[in-house]
Short mmCIF file of C-alpha atoms and ligand atoms in Angstrom, two decimals:
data_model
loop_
_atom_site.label_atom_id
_atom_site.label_comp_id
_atom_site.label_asym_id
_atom_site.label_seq_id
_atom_site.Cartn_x
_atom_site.Cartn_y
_atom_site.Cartn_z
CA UNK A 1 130.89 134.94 62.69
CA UNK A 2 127.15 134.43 62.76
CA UNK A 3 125.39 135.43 66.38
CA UNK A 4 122.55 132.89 67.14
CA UNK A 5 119.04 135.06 67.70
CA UNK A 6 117.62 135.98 70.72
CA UNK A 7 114.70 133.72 71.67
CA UNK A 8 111.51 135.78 72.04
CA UNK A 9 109.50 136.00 74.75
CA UNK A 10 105.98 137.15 73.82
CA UNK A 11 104.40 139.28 77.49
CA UNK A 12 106.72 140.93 79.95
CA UNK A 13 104.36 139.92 83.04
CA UNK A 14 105.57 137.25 85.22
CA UNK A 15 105.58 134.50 83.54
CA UNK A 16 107.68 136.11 80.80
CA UNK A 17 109.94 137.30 83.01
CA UNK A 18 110.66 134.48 84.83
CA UNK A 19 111.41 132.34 81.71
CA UNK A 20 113.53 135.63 80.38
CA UNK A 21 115.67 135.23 83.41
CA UNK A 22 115.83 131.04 83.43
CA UNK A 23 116.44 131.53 79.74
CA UNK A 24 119.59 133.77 80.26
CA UNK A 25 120.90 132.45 83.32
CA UNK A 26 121.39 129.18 80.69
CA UNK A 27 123.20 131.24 78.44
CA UNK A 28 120.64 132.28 75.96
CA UNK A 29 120.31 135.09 73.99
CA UNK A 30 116.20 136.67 75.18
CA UNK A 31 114.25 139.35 73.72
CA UNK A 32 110.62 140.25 75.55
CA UNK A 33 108.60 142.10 74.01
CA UNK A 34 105.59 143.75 76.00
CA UNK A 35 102.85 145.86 75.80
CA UNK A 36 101.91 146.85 78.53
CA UNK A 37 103.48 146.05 81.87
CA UNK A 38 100.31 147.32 84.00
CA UNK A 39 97.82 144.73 82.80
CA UNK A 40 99.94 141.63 83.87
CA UNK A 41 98.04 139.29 86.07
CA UNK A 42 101.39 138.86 87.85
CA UNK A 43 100.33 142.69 89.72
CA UNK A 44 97.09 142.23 90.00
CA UNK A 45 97.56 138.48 92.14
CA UNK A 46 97.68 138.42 95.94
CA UNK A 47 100.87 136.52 95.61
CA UNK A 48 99.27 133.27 97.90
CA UNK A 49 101.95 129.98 97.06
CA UNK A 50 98.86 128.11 98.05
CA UNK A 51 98.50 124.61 96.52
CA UNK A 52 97.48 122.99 99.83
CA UNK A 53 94.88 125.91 101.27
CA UNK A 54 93.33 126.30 97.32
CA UNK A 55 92.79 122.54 97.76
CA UNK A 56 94.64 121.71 94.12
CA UNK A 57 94.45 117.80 93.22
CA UNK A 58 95.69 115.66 90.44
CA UNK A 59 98.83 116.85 88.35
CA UNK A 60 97.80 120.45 89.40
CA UNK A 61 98.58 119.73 92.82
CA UNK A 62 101.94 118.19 91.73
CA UNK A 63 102.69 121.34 90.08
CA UNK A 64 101.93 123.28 92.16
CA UNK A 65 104.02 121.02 94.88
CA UNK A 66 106.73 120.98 92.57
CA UNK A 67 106.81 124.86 92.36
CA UNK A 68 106.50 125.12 96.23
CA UNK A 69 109.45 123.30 96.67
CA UNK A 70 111.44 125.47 94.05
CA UNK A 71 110.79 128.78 95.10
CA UNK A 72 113.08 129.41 97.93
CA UNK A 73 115.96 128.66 95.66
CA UNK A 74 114.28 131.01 92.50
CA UNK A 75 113.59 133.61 94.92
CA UNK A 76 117.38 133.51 96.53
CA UNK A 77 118.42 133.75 92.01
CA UNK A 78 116.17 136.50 91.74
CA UNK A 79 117.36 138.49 94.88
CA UNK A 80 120.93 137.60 94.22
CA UNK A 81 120.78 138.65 90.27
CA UNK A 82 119.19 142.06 91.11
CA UNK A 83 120.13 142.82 94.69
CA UNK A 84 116.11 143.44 95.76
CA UNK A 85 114.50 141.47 98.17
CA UNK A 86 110.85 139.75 97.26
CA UNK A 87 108.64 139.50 100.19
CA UNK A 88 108.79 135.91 100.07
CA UNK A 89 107.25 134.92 103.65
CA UNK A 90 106.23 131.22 104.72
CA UNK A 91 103.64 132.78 106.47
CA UNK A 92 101.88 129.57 106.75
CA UNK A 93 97.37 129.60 105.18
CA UNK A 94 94.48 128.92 107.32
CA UNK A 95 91.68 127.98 106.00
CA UNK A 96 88.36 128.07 107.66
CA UNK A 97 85.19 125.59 107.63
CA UNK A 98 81.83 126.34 109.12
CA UNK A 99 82.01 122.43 110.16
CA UNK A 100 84.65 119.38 110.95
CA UNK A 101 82.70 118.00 108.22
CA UNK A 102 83.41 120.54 105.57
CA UNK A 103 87.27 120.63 106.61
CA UNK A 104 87.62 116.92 105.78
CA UNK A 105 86.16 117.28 102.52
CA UNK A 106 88.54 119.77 101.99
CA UNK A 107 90.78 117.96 98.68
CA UNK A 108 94.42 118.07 100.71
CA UNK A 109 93.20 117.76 104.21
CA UNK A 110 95.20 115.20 105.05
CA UNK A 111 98.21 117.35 104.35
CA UNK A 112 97.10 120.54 106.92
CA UNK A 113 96.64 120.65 110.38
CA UNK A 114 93.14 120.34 111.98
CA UNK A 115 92.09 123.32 113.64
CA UNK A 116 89.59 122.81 116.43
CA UNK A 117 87.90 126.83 117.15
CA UNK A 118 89.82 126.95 119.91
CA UNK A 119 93.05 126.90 118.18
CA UNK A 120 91.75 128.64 114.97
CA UNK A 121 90.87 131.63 117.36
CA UNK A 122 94.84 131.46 118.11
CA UNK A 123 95.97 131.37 114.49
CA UNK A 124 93.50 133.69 113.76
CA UNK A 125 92.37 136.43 116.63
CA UNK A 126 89.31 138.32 115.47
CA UNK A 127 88.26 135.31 113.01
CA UNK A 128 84.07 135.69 112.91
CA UNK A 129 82.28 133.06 115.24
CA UNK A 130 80.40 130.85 113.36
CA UNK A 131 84.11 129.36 111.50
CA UNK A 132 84.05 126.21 113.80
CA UNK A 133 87.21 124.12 111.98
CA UNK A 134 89.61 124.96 110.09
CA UNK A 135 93.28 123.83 108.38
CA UNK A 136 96.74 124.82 108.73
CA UNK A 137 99.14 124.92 105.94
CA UNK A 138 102.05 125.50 107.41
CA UNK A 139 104.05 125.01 104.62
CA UNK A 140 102.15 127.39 102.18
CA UNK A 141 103.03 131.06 101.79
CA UNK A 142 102.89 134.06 99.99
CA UNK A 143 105.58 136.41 98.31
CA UNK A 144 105.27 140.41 97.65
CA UNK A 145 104.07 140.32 94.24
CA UNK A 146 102.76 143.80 93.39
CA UNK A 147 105.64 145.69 95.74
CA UNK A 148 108.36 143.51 95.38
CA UNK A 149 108.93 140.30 92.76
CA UNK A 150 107.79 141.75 89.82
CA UNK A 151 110.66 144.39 89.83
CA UNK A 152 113.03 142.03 91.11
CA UNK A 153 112.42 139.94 88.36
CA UNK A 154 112.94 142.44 85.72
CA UNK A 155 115.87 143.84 87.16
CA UNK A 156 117.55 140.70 87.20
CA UNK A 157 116.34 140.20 83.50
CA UNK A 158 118.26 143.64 82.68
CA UNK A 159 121.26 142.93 84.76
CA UNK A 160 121.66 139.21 82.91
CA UNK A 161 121.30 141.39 79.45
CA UNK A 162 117.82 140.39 78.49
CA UNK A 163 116.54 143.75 75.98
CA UNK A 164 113.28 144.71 76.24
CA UNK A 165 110.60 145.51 73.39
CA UNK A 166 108.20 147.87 76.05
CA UNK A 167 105.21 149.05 74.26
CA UNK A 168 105.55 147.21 71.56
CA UNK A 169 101.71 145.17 70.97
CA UNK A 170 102.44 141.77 68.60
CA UNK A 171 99.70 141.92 65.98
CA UNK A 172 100.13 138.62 64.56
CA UNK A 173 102.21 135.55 64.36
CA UNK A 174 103.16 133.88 60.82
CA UNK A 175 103.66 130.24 60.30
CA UNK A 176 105.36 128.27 56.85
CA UNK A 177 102.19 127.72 55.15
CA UNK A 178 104.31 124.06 54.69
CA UNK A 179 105.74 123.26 57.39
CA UNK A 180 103.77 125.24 60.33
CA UNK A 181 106.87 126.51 61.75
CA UNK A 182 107.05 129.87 63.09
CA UNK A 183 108.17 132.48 60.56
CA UNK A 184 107.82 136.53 61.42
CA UNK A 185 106.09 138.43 64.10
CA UNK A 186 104.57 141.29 63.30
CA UNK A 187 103.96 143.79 65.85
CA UNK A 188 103.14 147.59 66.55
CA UNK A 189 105.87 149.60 68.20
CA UNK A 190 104.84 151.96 71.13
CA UNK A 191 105.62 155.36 67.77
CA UNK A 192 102.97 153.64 65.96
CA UNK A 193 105.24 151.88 63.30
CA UNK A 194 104.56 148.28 61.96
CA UNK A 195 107.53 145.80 62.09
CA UNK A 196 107.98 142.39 60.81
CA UNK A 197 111.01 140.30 62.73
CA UNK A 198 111.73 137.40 61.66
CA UNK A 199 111.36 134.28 64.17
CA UNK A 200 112.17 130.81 64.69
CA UNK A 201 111.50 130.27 68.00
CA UNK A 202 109.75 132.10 70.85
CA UNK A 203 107.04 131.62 74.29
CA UNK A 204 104.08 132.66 74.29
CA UNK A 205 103.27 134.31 77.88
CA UNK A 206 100.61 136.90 77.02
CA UNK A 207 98.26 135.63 79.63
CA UNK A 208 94.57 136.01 79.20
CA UNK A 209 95.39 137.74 75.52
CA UNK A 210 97.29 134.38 74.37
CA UNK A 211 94.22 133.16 72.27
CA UNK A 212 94.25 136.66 70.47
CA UNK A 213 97.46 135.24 69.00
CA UNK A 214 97.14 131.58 68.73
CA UNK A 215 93.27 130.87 67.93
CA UNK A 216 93.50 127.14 68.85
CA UNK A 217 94.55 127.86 72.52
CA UNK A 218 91.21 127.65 74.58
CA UNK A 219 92.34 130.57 76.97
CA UNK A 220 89.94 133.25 78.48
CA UNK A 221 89.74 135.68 80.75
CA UNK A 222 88.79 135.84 84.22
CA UNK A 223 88.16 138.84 85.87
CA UNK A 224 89.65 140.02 89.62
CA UNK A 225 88.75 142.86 91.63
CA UNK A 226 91.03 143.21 94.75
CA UNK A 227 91.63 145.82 97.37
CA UNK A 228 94.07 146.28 100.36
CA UNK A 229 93.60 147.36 103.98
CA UNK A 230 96.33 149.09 106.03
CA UNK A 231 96.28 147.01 109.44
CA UNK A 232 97.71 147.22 112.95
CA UNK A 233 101.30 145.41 111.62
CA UNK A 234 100.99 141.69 113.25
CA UNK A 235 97.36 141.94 113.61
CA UNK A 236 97.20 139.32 111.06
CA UNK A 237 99.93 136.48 111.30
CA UNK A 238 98.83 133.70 109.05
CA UNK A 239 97.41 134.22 105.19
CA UNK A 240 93.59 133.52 105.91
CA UNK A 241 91.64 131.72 102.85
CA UNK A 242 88.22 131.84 102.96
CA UNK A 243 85.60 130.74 100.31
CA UNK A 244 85.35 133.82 97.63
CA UNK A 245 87.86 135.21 99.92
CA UNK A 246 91.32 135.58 101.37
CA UNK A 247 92.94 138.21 103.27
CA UNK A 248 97.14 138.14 102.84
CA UNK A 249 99.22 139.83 105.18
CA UNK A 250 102.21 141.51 104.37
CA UNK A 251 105.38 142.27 106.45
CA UNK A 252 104.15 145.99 107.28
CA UNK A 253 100.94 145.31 107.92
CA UNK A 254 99.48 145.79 104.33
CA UNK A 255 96.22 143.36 104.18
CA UNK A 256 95.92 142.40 100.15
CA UNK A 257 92.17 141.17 99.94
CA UNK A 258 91.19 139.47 96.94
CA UNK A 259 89.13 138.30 94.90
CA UNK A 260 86.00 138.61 92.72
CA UNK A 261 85.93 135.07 90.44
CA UNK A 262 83.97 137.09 86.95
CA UNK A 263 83.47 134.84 84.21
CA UNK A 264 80.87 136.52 82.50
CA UNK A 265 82.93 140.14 82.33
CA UNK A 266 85.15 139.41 79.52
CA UNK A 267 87.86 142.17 79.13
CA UNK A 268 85.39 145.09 80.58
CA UNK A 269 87.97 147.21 82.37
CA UNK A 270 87.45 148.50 85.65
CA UNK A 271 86.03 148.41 88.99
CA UNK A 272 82.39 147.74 89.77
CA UNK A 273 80.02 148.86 92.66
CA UNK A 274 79.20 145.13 92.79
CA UNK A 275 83.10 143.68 93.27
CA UNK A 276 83.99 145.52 95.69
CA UNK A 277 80.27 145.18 97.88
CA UNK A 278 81.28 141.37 97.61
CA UNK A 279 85.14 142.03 98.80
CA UNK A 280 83.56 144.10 101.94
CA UNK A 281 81.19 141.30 102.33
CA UNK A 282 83.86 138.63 102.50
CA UNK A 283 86.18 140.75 104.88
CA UNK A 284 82.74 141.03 107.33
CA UNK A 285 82.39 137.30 107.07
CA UNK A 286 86.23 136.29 108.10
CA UNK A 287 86.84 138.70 110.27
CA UNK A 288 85.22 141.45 111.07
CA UNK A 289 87.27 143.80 112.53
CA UNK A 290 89.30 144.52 109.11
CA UNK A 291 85.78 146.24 108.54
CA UNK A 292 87.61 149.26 110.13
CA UNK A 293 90.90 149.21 107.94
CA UNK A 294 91.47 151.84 106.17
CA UNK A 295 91.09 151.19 102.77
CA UNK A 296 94.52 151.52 100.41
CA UNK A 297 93.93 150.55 96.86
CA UNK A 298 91.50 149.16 94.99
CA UNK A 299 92.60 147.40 91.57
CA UNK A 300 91.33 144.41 89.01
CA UNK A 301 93.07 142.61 86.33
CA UNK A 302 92.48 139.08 84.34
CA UNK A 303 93.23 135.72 85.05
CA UNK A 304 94.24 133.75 81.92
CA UNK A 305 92.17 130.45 82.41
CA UNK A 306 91.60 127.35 79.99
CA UNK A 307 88.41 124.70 80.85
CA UNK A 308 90.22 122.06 83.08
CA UNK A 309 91.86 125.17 85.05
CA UNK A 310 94.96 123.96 84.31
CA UNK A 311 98.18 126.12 82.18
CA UNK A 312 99.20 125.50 78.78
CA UNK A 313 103.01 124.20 79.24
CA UNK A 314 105.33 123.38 76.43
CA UNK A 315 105.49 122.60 72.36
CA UNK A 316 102.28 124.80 71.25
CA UNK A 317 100.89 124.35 67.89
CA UNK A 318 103.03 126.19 65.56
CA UNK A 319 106.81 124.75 65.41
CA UNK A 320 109.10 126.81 67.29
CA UNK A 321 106.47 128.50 69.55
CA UNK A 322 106.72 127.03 73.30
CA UNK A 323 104.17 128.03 75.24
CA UNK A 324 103.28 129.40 79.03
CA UNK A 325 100.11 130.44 79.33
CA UNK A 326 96.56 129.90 81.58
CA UNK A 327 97.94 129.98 84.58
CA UNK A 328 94.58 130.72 86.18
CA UNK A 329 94.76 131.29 90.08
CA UNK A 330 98.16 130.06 90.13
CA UNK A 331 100.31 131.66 88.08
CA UNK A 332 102.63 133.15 91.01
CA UNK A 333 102.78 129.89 92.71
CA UNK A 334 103.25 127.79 89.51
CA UNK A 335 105.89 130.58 87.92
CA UNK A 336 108.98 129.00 89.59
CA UNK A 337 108.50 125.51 87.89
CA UNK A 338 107.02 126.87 84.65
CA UNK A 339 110.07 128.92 84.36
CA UNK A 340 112.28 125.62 85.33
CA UNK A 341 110.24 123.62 82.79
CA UNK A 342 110.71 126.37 79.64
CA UNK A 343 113.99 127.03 80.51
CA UNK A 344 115.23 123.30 80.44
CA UNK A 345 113.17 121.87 77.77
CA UNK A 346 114.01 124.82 75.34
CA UNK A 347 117.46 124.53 76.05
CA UNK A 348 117.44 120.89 75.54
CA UNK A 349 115.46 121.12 72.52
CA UNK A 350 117.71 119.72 69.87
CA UNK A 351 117.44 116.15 71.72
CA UNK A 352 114.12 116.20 70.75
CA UNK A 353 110.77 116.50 72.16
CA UNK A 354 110.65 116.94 75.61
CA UNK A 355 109.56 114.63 77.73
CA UNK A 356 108.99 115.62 81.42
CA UNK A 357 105.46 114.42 83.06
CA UNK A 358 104.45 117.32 83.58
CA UNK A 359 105.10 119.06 80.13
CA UNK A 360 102.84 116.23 78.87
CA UNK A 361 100.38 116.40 81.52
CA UNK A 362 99.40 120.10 80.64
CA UNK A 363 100.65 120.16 76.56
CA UNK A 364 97.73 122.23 75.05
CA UNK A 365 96.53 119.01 72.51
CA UNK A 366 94.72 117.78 75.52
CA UNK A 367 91.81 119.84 74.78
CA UNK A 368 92.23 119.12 71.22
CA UNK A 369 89.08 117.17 69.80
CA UNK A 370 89.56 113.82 68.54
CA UNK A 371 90.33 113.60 65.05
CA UNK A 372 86.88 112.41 63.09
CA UNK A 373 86.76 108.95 61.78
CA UNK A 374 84.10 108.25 59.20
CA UNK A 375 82.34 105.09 59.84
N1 LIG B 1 94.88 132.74 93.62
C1 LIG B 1 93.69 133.37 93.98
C2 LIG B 1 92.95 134.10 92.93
O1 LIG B 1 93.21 134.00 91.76
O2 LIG B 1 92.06 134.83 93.29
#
């Protein structure tokens, strides 16, 4: 009897554990293999499902709609396949202008609610003064990302039998020098020792380290500094996105405030004097008795982002390597569909290339340069 092998999932942060789980709740056989757990983006994100208040447009936005509308049935798979809860809370997103003129410009005004200051002061008690307009979302959220999903997720991997590879860094991926197919990884287990597996087909979710793998992916890293504040519990009812900031309350009261945008940091670890002056800053400017929180924790991490802002979704460039990857700001919202998307289109694989929208609307050859034609 031969035993089919287990598809590979390359990072065991959110993204790869969401596919893990899609993957074996179709039946598959899933290996991930991770490094290290701590540096997934999928901890370090406020956990916003915010495609309206982070004004998305284009296929983005449909995404990101798309996701919206499949997380209350993911969540209630993930809950149900490792009996925790997530935090997932339609706690509704306010977003604040300084003018009725900056809140139409907003990209998806026309799907919030206008908020004269009258009735952003009763969305929002305590918001600072000069916020004159605003928008409701009521139909965006957030979800317990840190606390909650990501260990719900990976218990549900382990109870569906996904194994995990935990400490284990992948050094290198080989390819057919023919046909460009995927071959062996080779990777560094967490005793030190070099393995070679062989591979025919895995997905790449190793975030804003994907292009250390892949060189043709245009992925880099964006740097995040966050923080939380300990609030009076209901003090806060709606998530409040301001511009460089957002304040996201949880259940108990927990205020996750987030985020420095760093383009220029690269991978430099840590937090700086700077980030968290401009996190204080933005909590002074929305609403300025959170000044007084006590502060919680104070932690960073890297967004994987690509030049449009968009993920990488789909057939990558070496045969047999699917990809998930540059999720940006969005990876928590957009994990539910990219999950959905993998899941399906690797299962359906042997009817050929996939062809939903949306897999072709974010396919990693769009930022491929046209091939040269000599005149
Ligand atoms: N989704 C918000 C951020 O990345 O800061």
């Amino acid at each position: 009897m031969t035993t089919t092998p287990p598809i590979v999932v390359l990072g065991g942060g959110l993204m790869g554990l969401a596919i893990a789980h899609q993957l074996a709740r179709r039946g598959h056989a899933v290996r991930v293999i991770s490094r290290n757990r701590n540096e997934a983006a999928g901890f370090v994100a406020a956990g916003m499902l915010a495609p309206h208040a982070e004004g998305l447009s284009g296929q983005l936005l449909t995404l990101g709609e798309r996701s919206l509308a499949l997380i209350p049935q993911w969540v209630a798979q993930i809950e149900h396949d490792s009996g925790l809860t997530c935090g997932l809370r339609m706690s509704g997103i306010v977003v604040p202008f300084a003018t009725e003129d900056d809140s139409r410009r907003h990209p998806t005004a026309a799907l919030g609610q206008s908020l004269t200051r009258k009735a952003l002061e009763q969305e929002v008690p305590g918001l600072a003064p000069h916020w004159q307009a605003g928008l409701l979302f009521e139909q965006d959220g957030q979800i317990d990302n840190r606390r909650q999903l990501m260990r719900a997720l990976e218990k549900a991997c382990v109870s569906l039998g996904v194994q995990f590879l935990e400490g284990a860094e992948v050094q290198a991926l080989s390819r057919h020098s023919d046909s460009q197919e995927l071959q062996q990884i080779s990777l560094r287990t967490a005793e030190g020792e070099v393995q070679h597996h062989p591979c025919r087909m895995a997905v790449l979710c190793s975030g804003a380290w994907s292009q250390k793998l892949v060189p043709e992916l245009p992925i880099f890293p964006v740097k995040g500094q966050m923080l939380s504040l300990q609030g009076p519990r209901k003090a806060l009812k709606r998530v409040i996105f301001g511009p460089g900031t957002y304040l996201v309350p949880r259940e108990d009261g927990l205020i996750v405030v987030g985020a420095t945008s760093e383009r220029s940091a690269g991978f430099t670890a840590g937090l700086t004097p700077d980030g968290q002056s401009q996190l204080q800053a933005g909590i002074q400017d929305l609403l300025p008795m959170a000044g007084s929180w006590p502060p919680m924790e104070r932690w960073w991490g890297f967004r994987p982002c690509t030049p449009d802002e968009g993920p990488l979704l789909g057939p990558g460039p070496i045969g047999g390597l699917w990809l998930a990857c540059g999720h940006h700001r969005n990876g928590v919202l957009l994990a539910a569909i990219t999950a959905d998307l993998l899941a399906n289109a690797i299962t359906d694989a042997w009817l050929g290339a996939p062809d939903d929208d949306l897999l072709k609307a974010f396919h990693w050859g769009r930022f491929q340069k046209p091939p040269h034609h000599n005149v």
